mmCIF file of C-alpha atoms in Angstrom:
data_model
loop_
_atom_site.group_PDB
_atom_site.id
_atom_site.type_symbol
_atom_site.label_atom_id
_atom_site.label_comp_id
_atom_site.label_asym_id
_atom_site.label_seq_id
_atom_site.Cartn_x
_atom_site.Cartn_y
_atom_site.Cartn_z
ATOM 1 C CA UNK Z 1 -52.602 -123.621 -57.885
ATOM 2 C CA UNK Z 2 -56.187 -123.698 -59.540
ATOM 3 C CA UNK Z 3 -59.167 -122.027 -57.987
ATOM 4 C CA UNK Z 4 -61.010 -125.313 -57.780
ATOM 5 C CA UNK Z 5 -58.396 -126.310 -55.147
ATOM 6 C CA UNK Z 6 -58.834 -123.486 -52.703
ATOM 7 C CA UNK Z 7 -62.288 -124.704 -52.193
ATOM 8 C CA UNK Z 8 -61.345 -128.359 -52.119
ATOM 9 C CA UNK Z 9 -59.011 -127.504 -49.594
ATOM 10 C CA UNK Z 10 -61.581 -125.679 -47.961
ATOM 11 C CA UNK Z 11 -63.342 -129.584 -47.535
ATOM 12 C CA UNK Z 12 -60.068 -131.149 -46.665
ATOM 13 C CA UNK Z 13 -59.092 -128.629 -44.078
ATOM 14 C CA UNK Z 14 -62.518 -129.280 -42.079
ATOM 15 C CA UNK Z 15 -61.825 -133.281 -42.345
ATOM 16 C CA UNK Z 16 -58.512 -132.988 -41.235
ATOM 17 C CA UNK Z 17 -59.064 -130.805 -38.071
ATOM 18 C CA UNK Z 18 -61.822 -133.364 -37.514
ATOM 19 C CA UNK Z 19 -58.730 -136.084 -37.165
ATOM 20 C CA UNK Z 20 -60.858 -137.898 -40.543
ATOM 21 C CA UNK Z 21 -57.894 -139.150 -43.313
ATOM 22 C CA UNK Z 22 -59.525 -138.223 -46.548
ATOM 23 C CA UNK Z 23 -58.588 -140.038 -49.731
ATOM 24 C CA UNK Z 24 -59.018 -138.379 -53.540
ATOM 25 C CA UNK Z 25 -61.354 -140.962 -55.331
ATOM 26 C CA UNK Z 26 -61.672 -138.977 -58.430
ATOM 27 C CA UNK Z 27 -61.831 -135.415 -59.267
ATOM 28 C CA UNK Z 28 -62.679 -132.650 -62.209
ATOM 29 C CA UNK Z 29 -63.284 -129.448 -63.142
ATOM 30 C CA UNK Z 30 -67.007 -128.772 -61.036
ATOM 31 C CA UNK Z 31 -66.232 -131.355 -57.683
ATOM 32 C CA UNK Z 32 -64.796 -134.103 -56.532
ATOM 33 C CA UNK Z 33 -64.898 -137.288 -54.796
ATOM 34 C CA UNK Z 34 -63.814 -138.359 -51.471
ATOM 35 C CA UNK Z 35 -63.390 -141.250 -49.254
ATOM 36 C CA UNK Z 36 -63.090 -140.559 -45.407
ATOM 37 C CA UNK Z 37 -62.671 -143.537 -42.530
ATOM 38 C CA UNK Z 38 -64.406 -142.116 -39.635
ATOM 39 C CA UNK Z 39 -62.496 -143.212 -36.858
ATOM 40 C CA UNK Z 40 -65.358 -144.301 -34.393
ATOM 41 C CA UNK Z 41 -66.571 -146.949 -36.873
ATOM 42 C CA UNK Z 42 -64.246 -147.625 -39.003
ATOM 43 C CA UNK Z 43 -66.534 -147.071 -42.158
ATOM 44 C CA UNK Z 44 -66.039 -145.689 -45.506
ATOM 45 C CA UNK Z 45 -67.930 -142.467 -46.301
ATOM 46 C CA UNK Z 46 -67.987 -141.092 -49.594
ATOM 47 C CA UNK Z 47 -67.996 -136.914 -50.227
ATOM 48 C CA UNK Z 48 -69.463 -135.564 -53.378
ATOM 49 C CA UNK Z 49 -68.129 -131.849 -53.365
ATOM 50 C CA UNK Z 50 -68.982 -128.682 -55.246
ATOM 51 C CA UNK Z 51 -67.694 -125.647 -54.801
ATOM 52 C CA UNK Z 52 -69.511 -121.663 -55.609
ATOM 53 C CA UNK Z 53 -66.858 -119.193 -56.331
ATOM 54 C CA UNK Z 54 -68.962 -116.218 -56.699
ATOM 55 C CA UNK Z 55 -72.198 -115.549 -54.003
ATOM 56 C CA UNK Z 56 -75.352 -115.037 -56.495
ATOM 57 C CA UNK Z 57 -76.521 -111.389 -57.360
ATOM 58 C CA UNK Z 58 -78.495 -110.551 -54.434
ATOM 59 C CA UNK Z 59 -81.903 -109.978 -54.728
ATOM 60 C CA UNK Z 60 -84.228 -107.816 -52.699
ATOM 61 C CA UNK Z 61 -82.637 -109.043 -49.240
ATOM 62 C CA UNK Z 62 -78.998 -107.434 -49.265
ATOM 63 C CA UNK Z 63 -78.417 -108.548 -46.103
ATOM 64 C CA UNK Z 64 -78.952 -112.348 -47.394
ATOM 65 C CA UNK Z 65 -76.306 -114.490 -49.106
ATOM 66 C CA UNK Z 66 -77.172 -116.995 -52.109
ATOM 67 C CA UNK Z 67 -75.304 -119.883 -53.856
ATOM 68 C CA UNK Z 68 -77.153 -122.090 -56.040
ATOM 69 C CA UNK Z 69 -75.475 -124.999 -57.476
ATOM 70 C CA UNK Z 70 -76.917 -127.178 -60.415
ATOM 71 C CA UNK Z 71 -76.576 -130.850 -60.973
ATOM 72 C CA UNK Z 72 -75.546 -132.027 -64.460
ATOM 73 C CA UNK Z 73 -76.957 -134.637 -65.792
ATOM 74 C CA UNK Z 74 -73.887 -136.511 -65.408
ATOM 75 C CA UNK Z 75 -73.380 -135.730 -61.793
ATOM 76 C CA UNK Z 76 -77.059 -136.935 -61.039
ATOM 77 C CA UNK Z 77 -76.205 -140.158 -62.719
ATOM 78 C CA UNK Z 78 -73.396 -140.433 -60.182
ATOM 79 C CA UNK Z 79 -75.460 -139.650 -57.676
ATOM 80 C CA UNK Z 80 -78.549 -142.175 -57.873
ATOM 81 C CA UNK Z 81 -75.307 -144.377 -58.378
ATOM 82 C CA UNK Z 82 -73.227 -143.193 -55.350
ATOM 83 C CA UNK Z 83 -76.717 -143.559 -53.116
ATOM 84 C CA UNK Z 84 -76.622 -146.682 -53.584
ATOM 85 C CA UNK Z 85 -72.859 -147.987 -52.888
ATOM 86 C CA UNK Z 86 -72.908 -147.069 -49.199
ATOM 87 C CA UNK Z 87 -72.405 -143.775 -46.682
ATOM 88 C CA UNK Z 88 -72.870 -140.635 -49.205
ATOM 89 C CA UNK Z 89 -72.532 -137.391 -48.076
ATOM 90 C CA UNK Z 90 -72.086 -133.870 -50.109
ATOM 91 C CA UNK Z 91 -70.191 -130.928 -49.407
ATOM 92 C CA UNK Z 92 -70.732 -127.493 -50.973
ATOM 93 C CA UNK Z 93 -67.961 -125.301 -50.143
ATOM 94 C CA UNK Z 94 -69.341 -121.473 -50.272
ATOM 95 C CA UNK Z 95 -67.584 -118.040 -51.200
ATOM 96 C CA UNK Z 96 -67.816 -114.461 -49.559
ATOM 97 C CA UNK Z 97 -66.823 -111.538 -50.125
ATOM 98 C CA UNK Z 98 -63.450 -111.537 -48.137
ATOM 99 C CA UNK Z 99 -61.808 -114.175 -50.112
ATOM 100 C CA UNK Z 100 -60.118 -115.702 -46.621
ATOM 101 C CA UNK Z 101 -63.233 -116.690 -45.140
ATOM 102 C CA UNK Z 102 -65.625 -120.038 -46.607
ATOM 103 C CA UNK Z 103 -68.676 -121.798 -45.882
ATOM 104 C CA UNK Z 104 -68.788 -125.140 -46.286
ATOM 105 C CA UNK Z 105 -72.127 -127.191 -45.559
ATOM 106 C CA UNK Z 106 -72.651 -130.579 -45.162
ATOM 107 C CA UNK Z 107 -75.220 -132.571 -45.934
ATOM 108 C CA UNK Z 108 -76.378 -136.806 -46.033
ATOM 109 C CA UNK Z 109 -77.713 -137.823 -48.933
ATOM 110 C CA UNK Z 110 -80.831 -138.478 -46.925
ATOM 111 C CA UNK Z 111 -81.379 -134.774 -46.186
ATOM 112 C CA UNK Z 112 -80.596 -133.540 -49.677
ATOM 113 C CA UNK Z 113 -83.176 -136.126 -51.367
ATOM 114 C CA UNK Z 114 -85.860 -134.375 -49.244
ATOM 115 C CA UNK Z 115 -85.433 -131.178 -50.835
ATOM 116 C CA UNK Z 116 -83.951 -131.942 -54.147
ATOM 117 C CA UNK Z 117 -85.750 -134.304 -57.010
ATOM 118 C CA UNK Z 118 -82.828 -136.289 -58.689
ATOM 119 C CA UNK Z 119 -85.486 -136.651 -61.399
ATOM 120 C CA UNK Z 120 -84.440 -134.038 -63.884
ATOM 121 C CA UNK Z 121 -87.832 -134.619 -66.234
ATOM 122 C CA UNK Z 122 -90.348 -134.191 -63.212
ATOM 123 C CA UNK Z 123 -88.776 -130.917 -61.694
ATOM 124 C CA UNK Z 124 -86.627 -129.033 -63.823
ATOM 125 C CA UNK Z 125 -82.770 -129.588 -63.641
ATOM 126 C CA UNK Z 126 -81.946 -130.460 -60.263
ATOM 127 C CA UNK Z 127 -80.402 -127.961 -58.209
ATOM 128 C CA UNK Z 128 -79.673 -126.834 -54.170
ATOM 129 C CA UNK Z 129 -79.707 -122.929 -52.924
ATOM 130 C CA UNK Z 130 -78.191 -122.141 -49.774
ATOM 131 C CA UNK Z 131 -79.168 -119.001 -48.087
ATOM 132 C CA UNK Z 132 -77.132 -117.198 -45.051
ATOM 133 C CA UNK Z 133 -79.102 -113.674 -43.184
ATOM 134 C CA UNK Z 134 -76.456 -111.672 -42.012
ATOM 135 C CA UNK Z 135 -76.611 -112.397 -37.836
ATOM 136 C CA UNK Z 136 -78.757 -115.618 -38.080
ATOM 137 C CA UNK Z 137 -77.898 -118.845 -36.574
ATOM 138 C CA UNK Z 138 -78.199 -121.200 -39.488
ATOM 139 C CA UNK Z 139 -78.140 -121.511 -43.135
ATOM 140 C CA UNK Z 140 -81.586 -122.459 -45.228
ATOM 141 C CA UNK Z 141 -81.739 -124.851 -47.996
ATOM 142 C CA UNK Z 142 -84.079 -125.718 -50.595
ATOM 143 C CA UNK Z 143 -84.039 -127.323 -54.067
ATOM 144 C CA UNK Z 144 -85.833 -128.231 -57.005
ATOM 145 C CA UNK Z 145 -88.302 -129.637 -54.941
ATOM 146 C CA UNK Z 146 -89.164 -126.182 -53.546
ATOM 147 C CA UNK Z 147 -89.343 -124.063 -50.475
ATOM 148 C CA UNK Z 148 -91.854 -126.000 -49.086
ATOM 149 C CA UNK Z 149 -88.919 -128.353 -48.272
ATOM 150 C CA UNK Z 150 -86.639 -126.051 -47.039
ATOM 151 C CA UNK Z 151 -83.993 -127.230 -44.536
ATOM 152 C CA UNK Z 152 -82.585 -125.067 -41.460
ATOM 153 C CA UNK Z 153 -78.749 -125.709 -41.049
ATOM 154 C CA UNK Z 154 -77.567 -124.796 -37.739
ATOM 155 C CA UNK Z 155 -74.088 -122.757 -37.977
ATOM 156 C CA UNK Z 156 -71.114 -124.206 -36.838
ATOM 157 C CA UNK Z 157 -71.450 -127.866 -36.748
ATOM 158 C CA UNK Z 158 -68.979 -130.737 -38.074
ATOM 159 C CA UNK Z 159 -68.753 -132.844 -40.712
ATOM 160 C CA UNK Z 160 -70.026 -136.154 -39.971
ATOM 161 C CA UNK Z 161 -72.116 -134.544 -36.637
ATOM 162 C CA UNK Z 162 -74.029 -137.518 -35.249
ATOM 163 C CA UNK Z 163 -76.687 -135.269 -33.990
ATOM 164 C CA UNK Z 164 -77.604 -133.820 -37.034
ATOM 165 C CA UNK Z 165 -77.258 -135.737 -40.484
ATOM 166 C CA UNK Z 166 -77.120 -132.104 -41.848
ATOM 167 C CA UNK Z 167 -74.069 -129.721 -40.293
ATOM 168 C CA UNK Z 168 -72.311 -126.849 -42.002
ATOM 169 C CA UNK Z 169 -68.477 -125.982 -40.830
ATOM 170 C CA UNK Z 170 -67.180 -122.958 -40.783
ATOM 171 C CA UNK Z 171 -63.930 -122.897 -42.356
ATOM 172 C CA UNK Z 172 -60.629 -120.685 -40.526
#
């Protein structure tokens, strides 16, 4: 088994338990693509996944976790693409320390524009970082776009959550 898979799996696990039948569209080395029918509508949504293995070096906060994952040039072009073609969502699975225990967040396309410019010339290579406190009750995002456009994740949603068009799961 590659490493790559354990977080995939990570993704897959969540959909499943969520009764969603997710479908391989294409997949390599840094993420992968998905197709999910959610039940209620019987619509296609797409999943463009990454996956951190390591947390980032921690900074002056050691009670703060860190992953930041970059967008290749490449992957935006797939992305401005996938926007386009219908229901787009992304899912960054996230390590920890006890290698048993991931994060995965999910996020619409909608919610990720707002904080990350697809535009590599205007902001620098695109990127998201996703930051946990130890004992809070949601995960913060930001991207190339900033802090100014942070988003607050709350912990413990679902994929798909039609409350909030940004949920993180936590994986068992």
């Amino acid at each position: 088994m590659l490493k790559r898979d354990l977080y995939y799996g990570a993704i897959l696990s969540d959909l499943v338990n969520q009764k969603y039948v997710p479908a391989l569209i294409d997949k390599n080395d840094s993420r992968g693509l998905y197709e999910v029918i959610v039940n209620n509508d019987n619509q296609y949504r797409r999943i463009f996944t990454k996956y951190r293995a390591k947390i980032d070096p921690p900074s002056k906060n050691q009670n703060r976790k860190r992953w930041t994952f970059s967008f290749t040039p490449s992957e935006v072009e797939e992305l401005k693409t996938l926007k386009n073609d219908g229901e787009l969502w992304l899912a960054f699975t996230c390590s920890n320390p006890d290698p048993f225990s991931l994060d995965v967040i999910w996020g619409h396309i909608s919610k990720i524009l707002k904080c990350v410019d697809l535009q590599e010339n205007l902001r620098g290579q695109p990127y998201i970082r996703i930051t946990h406190k130890k004992g809070a009750h949601s995960f913060k995002l930001y991207g190339n776009k900033g802090k100014d456009n942070e988003i607050k994740i709350p912990n413990n949603s679902t994929p798909f959550n039609t409350y909030s068009t940004f949920a993180p799961i936590k994986s068992q």
